[in-house]
Structures are given as structure tokens and as C-alpha cells.
Amino acid sequence: RDRLALLNHFFFEEKRFQCVSDVTKVGDPLSIYAFDSVLTTRSGAPTVLALLYAFLADRIGVSLEFVDLKPTCFLKWTDQG
């Protein structure tokens, strides 16, 4: 739980990643799906942010599962890491 809290703080507060909810306000709508652009602007589509977050979680030993609720997804903490 502590590692998950640290990841949340790092991802959302320190690095300020945010979800793009309105693609019409983005210069290039496809950029919210490109990892290089998401890493640069720190904003992107929910699925891309979930993939990035899950990658970081895995690197620090936090186990997450994807919950697919098309057209979006969520991450579920499995309490195993």
C-alpha cells in the first residue's frame, strides 16, 4: 500500500500526469495516444496513462490488473505487491 501511495504521489502530484477528457482541445488529437507525446506533455488518453502507470507499478513491485470496460479501462490493485 505504501508503494502504491508513493506511485500516486509521483505520477499525479510530482509529474502532474493528467487525463485528456476532451480531444477537441488538443492540437493533434492523435498525440494523446503516442507515448513520446504523452511523456512530453504529461497528458494523454486514459488507456495510455493506464499502461504507463501499470508499467511503473510493475517496476516497483505493485501488482495491478486491467479491468476492461470498453471504451475505457481501469486498473485494479490486487494487494499482492
PDB file of C-alpha atoms in Angstrom:
ATOM      1  CA  ARG A   1       0.000   0.000   0.000  1.00  0.00           C
ATOM      2  CA  ASP A   2       2.854   2.398   0.771  1.00  0.00           C
ATOM      3  CA  ARG A   3       4.420   1.850  -2.646  1.00  0.00           C
ATOM      4  CA  LEU A   4       1.065   2.487  -4.324  1.00  0.00           C
ATOM      5  CA  ALA A   5       0.688   5.745  -2.389  1.00  0.00           C
ATOM      6  CA  LEU A   6       4.217   6.780  -3.408  1.00  0.00           C
ATOM      7  CA  LEU A   7       3.470   5.975  -7.047  1.00  0.00           C
ATOM      8  CA  ASN A   8       0.261   8.013  -6.921  1.00  0.00           C
ATOM      9  CA  HIS A   9       2.135  10.949  -5.441  1.00  0.00           C
ATOM     10  CA  PHE A  10       4.933  10.701  -8.016  1.00  0.00           C
ATOM     11  CA  PHE A  11       2.668  10.206 -11.045  1.00  0.00           C
ATOM     12  CA  PHE A  12      -0.133  12.662 -10.293  1.00  0.00           C
ATOM     13  CA  GLU A  13       1.392  15.265  -7.968  1.00  0.00           C
ATOM     14  CA  GLU A  14       5.101  15.462  -8.789  1.00  0.00           C
ATOM     15  CA  LYS A  15       4.959  14.693 -12.512  1.00  0.00           C
ATOM     16  CA  ARG A  16       1.391  16.003 -12.920  1.00  0.00           C
ATOM     17  CA  PHE A  17       0.159  13.445 -15.443  1.00  0.00           C
ATOM     18  CA  GLN A  18      -3.435  14.079 -16.388  1.00  0.00           C
ATOM     19  CA  CYS A  19      -6.130  12.503 -18.479  1.00  0.00           C
ATOM     20  CA  VAL A  20      -7.333  14.292 -21.610  1.00  0.00           C
ATOM     21  CA  SER A  21     -11.106  14.233 -21.458  1.00  0.00           C
ATOM     22  CA  ASP A  22     -11.814  16.461 -24.461  1.00  0.00           C
ATOM     23  CA  VAL A  23      -9.749  15.691 -27.566  1.00  0.00           C
ATOM     24  CA  THR A  24     -11.093  18.796 -29.320  1.00  0.00           C
ATOM     25  CA  LYS A  25      -8.922  20.920 -27.017  1.00  0.00           C
ATOM     26  CA  VAL A  26      -5.739  19.164 -28.173  1.00  0.00           C
ATOM     27  CA  GLY A  27      -3.815  20.448 -31.189  1.00  0.00           C
ATOM     28  CA  ASP A  28      -3.233  16.977 -32.629  1.00  0.00           C
ATOM     29  CA  PRO A  29      -5.826  14.500 -31.299  1.00  0.00           C
ATOM     30  CA  LEU A  30      -3.600  11.526 -32.160  1.00  0.00           C
ATOM     31  CA  SER A  31      -0.868  12.867 -29.875  1.00  0.00           C
ATOM     32  CA  ILE A  32      -2.791  11.704 -26.792  1.00  0.00           C
ATOM     33  CA  TYR A  33      -2.113   8.122 -27.931  1.00  0.00           C
ATOM     34  CA  ALA A  34       1.616   8.483 -28.682  1.00  0.00           C
ATOM     35  CA  PHE A  35       3.877   7.584 -25.743  1.00  0.00           C
ATOM     36  CA  ASP A  36       6.537  10.124 -26.671  1.00  0.00           C
ATOM     37  CA  SER A  37       3.962  12.912 -26.739  1.00  0.00           C
ATOM     38  CA  VAL A  38       2.314  11.743 -23.512  1.00  0.00           C
ATOM     39  CA  LEU A  39       5.693  11.679 -21.763  1.00  0.00           C
ATOM     40  CA  THR A  40       6.483  15.180 -23.035  1.00  0.00           C
ATOM     41  CA  THR A  41       3.127  16.852 -22.357  1.00  0.00           C
ATOM     42  CA  ARG A  42       2.211  14.662 -19.373  1.00  0.00           C
ATOM     43  CA  SER A  43      -1.326  14.357 -20.652  1.00  0.00           C
ATOM     44  CA  GLY A  44      -2.938  11.625 -22.659  1.00  0.00           C
ATOM     45  CA  ALA A  45      -5.740   9.179 -23.289  1.00  0.00           C
ATOM     46  CA  PRO A  46      -6.888   7.146 -20.281  1.00  0.00           C
ATOM     47  CA  THR A  47      -5.714   3.861 -21.773  1.00  0.00           C
ATOM     48  CA  VAL A  48      -2.222   5.191 -22.486  1.00  0.00           C
ATOM     49  CA  LEU A  49      -1.932   6.644 -18.981  1.00  0.00           C
ATOM     50  CA  ALA A  50      -3.102   3.314 -17.536  1.00  0.00           C
ATOM     51  CA  LEU A  51      -0.424   1.448 -19.499  1.00  0.00           C
ATOM     52  CA  LEU A  52       2.274   3.852 -18.347  1.00  0.00           C
ATOM     53  CA  TYR A  53       1.069   3.739 -14.743  1.00  0.00           C
ATOM     54  CA  ALA A  54       0.918  -0.082 -14.805  1.00  0.00           C
ATOM     55  CA  PHE A  55       4.447  -0.244 -16.204  1.00  0.00           C
ATOM     56  CA  LEU A  56       5.769   1.953 -13.400  1.00  0.00           C
ATOM     57  CA  ALA A  57       3.796  -0.012 -10.804  1.00  0.00           C
ATOM     58  CA  ASP A  58       5.289  -3.267 -12.044  1.00  0.00           C
ATOM     59  CA  ARG A  59       8.799  -1.809 -11.837  1.00  0.00           C
ATOM     60  CA  ILE A  60       8.340  -1.060  -8.112  1.00  0.00           C
ATOM     61  CA  GLY A  61       6.609  -4.350  -7.320  1.00  0.00           C
ATOM     62  CA  VAL A  62       2.990  -3.192  -7.203  1.00  0.00           C
ATOM     63  CA  SER A  63       0.635  -5.706  -8.798  1.00  0.00           C
ATOM     64  CA  LEU A  64      -2.215  -4.225 -10.846  1.00  0.00           C
ATOM     65  CA  GLU A  65      -4.810  -5.783 -13.131  1.00  0.00           C
ATOM     66  CA  PHE A  66      -6.505  -4.186 -16.112  1.00  0.00           C
ATOM     67  CA  VAL A  67     -10.282  -4.018 -15.945  1.00  0.00           C
ATOM     68  CA  ASP A  68     -11.590  -3.554 -19.479  1.00  0.00           C
ATOM     69  CA  LEU A  69     -14.798  -1.527 -19.639  1.00  0.00           C
ATOM     70  CA  LYS A  70     -14.855  -0.635 -23.303  1.00  0.00           C
ATOM     71  CA  PRO A  71     -14.292   2.054 -24.414  1.00  0.00           C
ATOM     72  CA  THR A  72     -12.084   2.707 -21.395  1.00  0.00           C
ATOM     73  CA  CYS A  73     -10.205   0.698 -18.793  1.00  0.00           C
ATOM     74  CA  PHE A  74      -9.346   0.860 -15.133  1.00  0.00           C
ATOM     75  CA  LEU A  75      -6.531  -0.509 -13.031  1.00  0.00           C
ATOM     76  CA  LYS A  76      -7.285  -2.676 -10.018  1.00  0.00           C
ATOM     77  CA  TRP A  77      -4.803  -3.084  -7.202  1.00  0.00           C
ATOM     78  CA  THR A  78      -4.560  -6.784  -6.392  1.00  0.00           C
ATOM     79  CA  ASP A  79      -2.943  -6.344  -2.964  1.00  0.00           C
ATOM     80  CA  GLN A  80      -0.180  -8.777  -3.900  1.00  0.00           C
ATOM     81  CA  GLY A  81       2.603  -6.274  -4.190  1.00  0.00           C
TER      82      GLY A  81
END
